[in-house]
């Protein structure tokens, strides 16, 4: 269960997220609204990945696929002038789920490195598919309009979009919380620990793993749809394998197999990307562009020494605090 | 030749060994007995440098081993047959025996693959099967053979007869006896008190990570209630 | 297209395949046998190319470049192993993926800092320039022939090392149970460091052979990396033989598919449609192949006999 | 409140594999600022550089930041069409000036054109159009076409064929990022065309040229390229490039003093020969400067600036040129070839004009609306 | 005579050249403990693996509780009432002893697509789990993570998990492997207590346990059953002595 320190961190960060828009506008820095919206969107992606990665032990190197699918669901509709949010998000979720179902059905026959590679491969296929879709701009991508749910909810207002994202993030985390502690969650974690034994005591593991895979994909689809709304633009880039890698990094940096870790990981990664170059610029001007020179080794160190990720560094409590 | 003093080991927070101490002399067969979970295996793993120890000393032929990496310890001539076999699943039986073979005791006619096959014909039949294709017992034989082909000065067996058919068990005990006859020093852990008393020179009874009784076979067989108290026989 | 051309394309496929093997050889060793998912393999490929290109640039001698590249690659490999991977062997693949992902970023930037972002000059060495006539009327670049030779040689040597030598056995043993190998008196740590170094040399070698035909630039390893993984996975992790066969199969599928698909597809769709759809499909071809193989043989074509 | 400084955001690829594009352009910009004394109509110039990592959404993020955080007056830079596509909307909606120093996305010349958008480079089709025209002049027939299988790649072929009148021996679209071209080369040899036209940019181009030469085709089938050979890639090409032809808007050999000064000072400052990318980028601050001076530093008068900038009344490395109604340059295109200089190293020499005052072919479809 | 709960007909399994199971006929009667003994490599574990559905037989059919289960998957057989313990301990190392057992119970209380209610506090799982742990003598170790249980305790956990699936037939592969005399005796007593409630197929090398528990014994050699009968009969059988027991045990 969560220790006090962790709880405090949790409430603090929630408070911060809530306070960002007013603060930003007060200080005229409303760019941070977009930045933190972006953070929360990737947090959703990371949380969804953690379900199969951290809890299910399925190392999917292709999670960017669902980010892209979700985004294209929004993009393609608005390409045809359909901006109804319920429709777009509905299709984003169902579409990602459907694709996840197919990909999962193929990949889950394999294990270990084979699984890593085949998820990667299938995602690359989607990537190239995206590039060759001339109708939807191919590699130039597609400019999109933001979704329209109800007139009250005007996503063109960045702050509204921000809180909209915030709510969805909270919902996703809560869902995840129920999920991993439920019977279903126990099965998933059991499969990670010892799948043969799971079968021996009577679990048809395949269908449970597949279900987890689909849920995770669908949730990531949502974050994709949100991303399309934020950037008002979709591109095959969303599905590039490097992107999958980044989401994995977020999960690991935050803490695999922990409920809140991945969200923190997303924040850490994106803020790093945002601020470290600036700091470097201050130190040596022109050096900002080499931020990866710092980030790479940092990542290695983190993997080496902070096995539980940042969330695990916060004192007390096992990381597996689902 | 092996001299362990005040050994303390812990897994994370939970300490398991509290001042473990025992000796093995040249050509001697010494046994560690005790109920499940008393720290026998942990002792062995500490001696082999497979887990970090907190305190104490492990001297082998007057060289301090404690703290040195396990391959050094192995090279000194300690040959381990670990609990739970731990043979190499992805090597063939023959490769399992060849890979780490050496003549550490510098003996005149060292253990070779063929001698091992002679000892365990079952293995000879499986010479080209992968390790993980062996039955539990075959794996156990392989583990013993593997330790023998390093021609150790001190052979350490942890539950070496676990899961073996009575016949094979008997074979192994006779084999150990003959090794003893050749002057091989042996440290044995086993559940069969009766067999241990037959071949062991001296015995240590381990209880909660320390030695609570030691003596020779006669003393042990004589002392019914010790056996009852600590070994539940 | 004519049969002769088709034949030539198949030859091209084989050549590309052998090159792919060269690229994945080091990875087979590190991933397949030492069981480490080393994404930084691509970076070692890149470093090899840079070392060679630099020395080649200074001295104008390709052989000298090779002579210098080998120890440099070895050192780089050892450095990576000692600093980053040494403690990773018993960790799950996830950690390895991410740590080495970090290494990719690091090396790309380092190369940029040292050599700059421009692509480095590295022409075909004169003694390997020109072409030989392999098929009637089709001259074939000597350098590509050289690539084939080097590739086959590597394959053979590696096969012997792993399957026939004690070192090979110990490497495989260590992959399954390091602690035990150590307890039996083998300095597995040192052994692994050296093996990783060997992997680095192979990667570097591939990079050096790629230099004269490609652009020596930061990040040149990434595309190669994915291909290398595909090769190993299709071939069956840990199987040299599998890697070799998979490479050639992929090479042929990739090259031949690329060259005939557009024609083939003009059959049932318009010229223009085929012109764009063809390449699109062929760019997915090897991934389709991989998915298909793993679907029917989840352990790859030649699963190493670890049961 | 009048701004005491003008803030220019410059988005480009500064990290990762393609960062070379960012470097060459940034260096061009910085040199221009030096030449301007780092002031425009008395206002200090503040440059804000943003890295797009070659990812559209990251570029978009950078633009957002410049608009909202840094409150820039001008957003400039951008190498890739897809990043321009991602960025343009936001900037234009914010009624800020957007200047592409490279990306030649056709939509910006046509249906997406906007008064706020300027290009100091060209429209994607223009350079290959010039090449098509050149091949007509050279009476080349039966030419083989090769290009990359993505949007810009297809634009290139469209542009080429818009002007090229001869027969097409065959065409290949290769995969973006492809590294091995032996298959394509075999195919080309089999067809045995009179010449090869290709759009094979950056590292792909270097690989292709090396392999093309290794196969010995460079003698029998001359290679006419666009965006493949330039001072940015020349080092990588090495001798393999010698004897090839390409078209470009930039007459690097011109004796125009502005051009000379640019090249000399650039070499002086950075120690390498500027590329066309540097030249394009060099023009950006000059263009802005013309606008700022026109409004006497009153940056709130965006419209005033734009109206002035439309006159293209500034010292460009390409000499005098005009802006078309869609703010794409109407400019000359030159034939350039790679020769061996005194000590056998490759150098690029301009050997003639292909087009005078060439218009892009989208401006009719452009409906400017403020 | 009662209808056997498990009946195996002409079962056969080869690994490459190795004949692990050779045209084997075998049956377990309701409530009986039927021990299978035999030299190492005789094919006992393989036999169990085939009954529990982990290995597909090459030939033969398996009837359980009256129906043909030859084609069923391992999970399906578990639901049919077959439970197995592993010779080489196989448990969820990261989970607590309690969670291990609770999971096994969960496997047999309906489908597990319940994604909302926490399982950890679900009394319908936890209560019986505690009860079973108590029965195998791990009551006080419930919260300990399985990895840090001693070998012997892990063996007990194995059994606990098997029991938790409420089986009709227990397949026990060397339950006392690696246990000290005391624990073995406890385990023996415990298995004795199960007699009647469960039918048990017991694989064991510890003859004291076997002779103490078994109603019938089948001796497996090279995958073939060379003898089946009551302990007395088996003791007396020369072939068995030669192949397996050796002298002193038999006389004992
Ligand atoms: N990996 C581990 N982590 C934590 N505790 C452990 C671990 N391994 C063993 N222990 C604990 O250490 C104590 C001693 O274990 P050990 O295996 O040494 O006993 P043992 O005498 O060998 O028992 P057995 O006769 O069953 O082999 C046990 O109480 C066990 O719970
Ligand atoms: N996967 C496999 N591949 C090849 N051979 C195998 C495989 N599994 C088992 N064998 C062989 O089948 C035979 C029977 O093995 P099994 O494990 O059933 O024996 P066992 O009776 O359980 O022996 P023990 O009492 O030692 O556990 C052995 O000779 C073993 O080598
Ligand atoms: Mg033990
Ligand atoms: Mg067995």
Coordinates of C-alpha atoms and ligand atoms in Angstrom, one line a residue, chain B residues 126 129 132-138 163, chain E residues 15 18 20 38-47 87 174 205, ligand 2:
Chain B
X126 CA 22.0 -39.2 -22.9
X129 CA 20.7 -34.6 -25.0
X132 CA 17.0 -29.6 -19.7
X133 CA 15.8 -32.8 -21.4
X134 CA 17.1 -35.0 -18.5
X135 CA 15.0 -36.3 -15.8
X136 CA 15.4 -34.9 -12.3
X137 CA 17.6 -37.7 -11.3
X138 CA 19.7 -37.7 -14.4
X163 CA 15.1 -37.2 -5.9
Chain E
X15 CA 11.5 -37.6 -27.2
X18 CA 14.1 -41.6 -26.0
X20 CA 9.7 -41.8 -22.1
X38 CA 10.8 -46.3 -10.9
X39 CA 14.4 -45.5 -11.6
X40 CA 15.4 -42.0 -12.6
X41 CA 14.4 -41.3 -16.2
X42 CA 11.8 -44.0 -16.1
X43 CA 9.2 -41.5 -17.4
X44 CA 7.3 -40.7 -14.2
X45 CA 7.3 -36.9 -14.6
X46 CA 6.6 -37.2 -18.3
X47 CA 3.7 -39.4 -17.4
X87 CA 8.9 -32.1 -8.9
X174 CA 7.8 -36.2 -5.3
X205 CA 11.5 -42.0 -4.3
Ligands
LIG2 N1 11.8 -32.4 -23.2 C1 12.5 -33.6 -23.3 N2 13.2 -33.8 -24.4 C2 13.9 -35.0 -24.5 N3 13.9 -36.0 -23.6 C3 13.2 -35.8 -22.5 C4 12.5 -34.6 -22.2 N4 11.9 -34.7 -21.0 C5 12.3 -35.9 -20.5 N5 13.1 -36.5 -21.4 C6 13.6 -37.9 -21.1 O1 12.5 -38.7 -20.9 C7 12.9 -39.6 -19.8 C8 11.9 -39.5 -18.7 O2 12.0 -38.3 -18.0 P1 11.2 -38.1 -16.7 O3 11.5 -36.7 -16.2 O4 9.8 -38.4 -16.9 O5 11.8 -39.2 -15.7 P2 11.4 -39.4 -14.2 O6 10.8 -40.7 -14.1 O7 10.6 -38.2 -13.7 O8 12.8 -39.4 -13.5 P3 13.1 -38.7 -12.0 O9 12.5 -39.7 -11.1 O10 14.6 -38.6 -12.0 O11 12.4 -37.4 -12.0 C9 14.3 -39.2 -19.3 O12 15.2 -40.1 -19.9 C10 14.5 -37.8 -19.9 O13 15.9 -37.8 -20.4

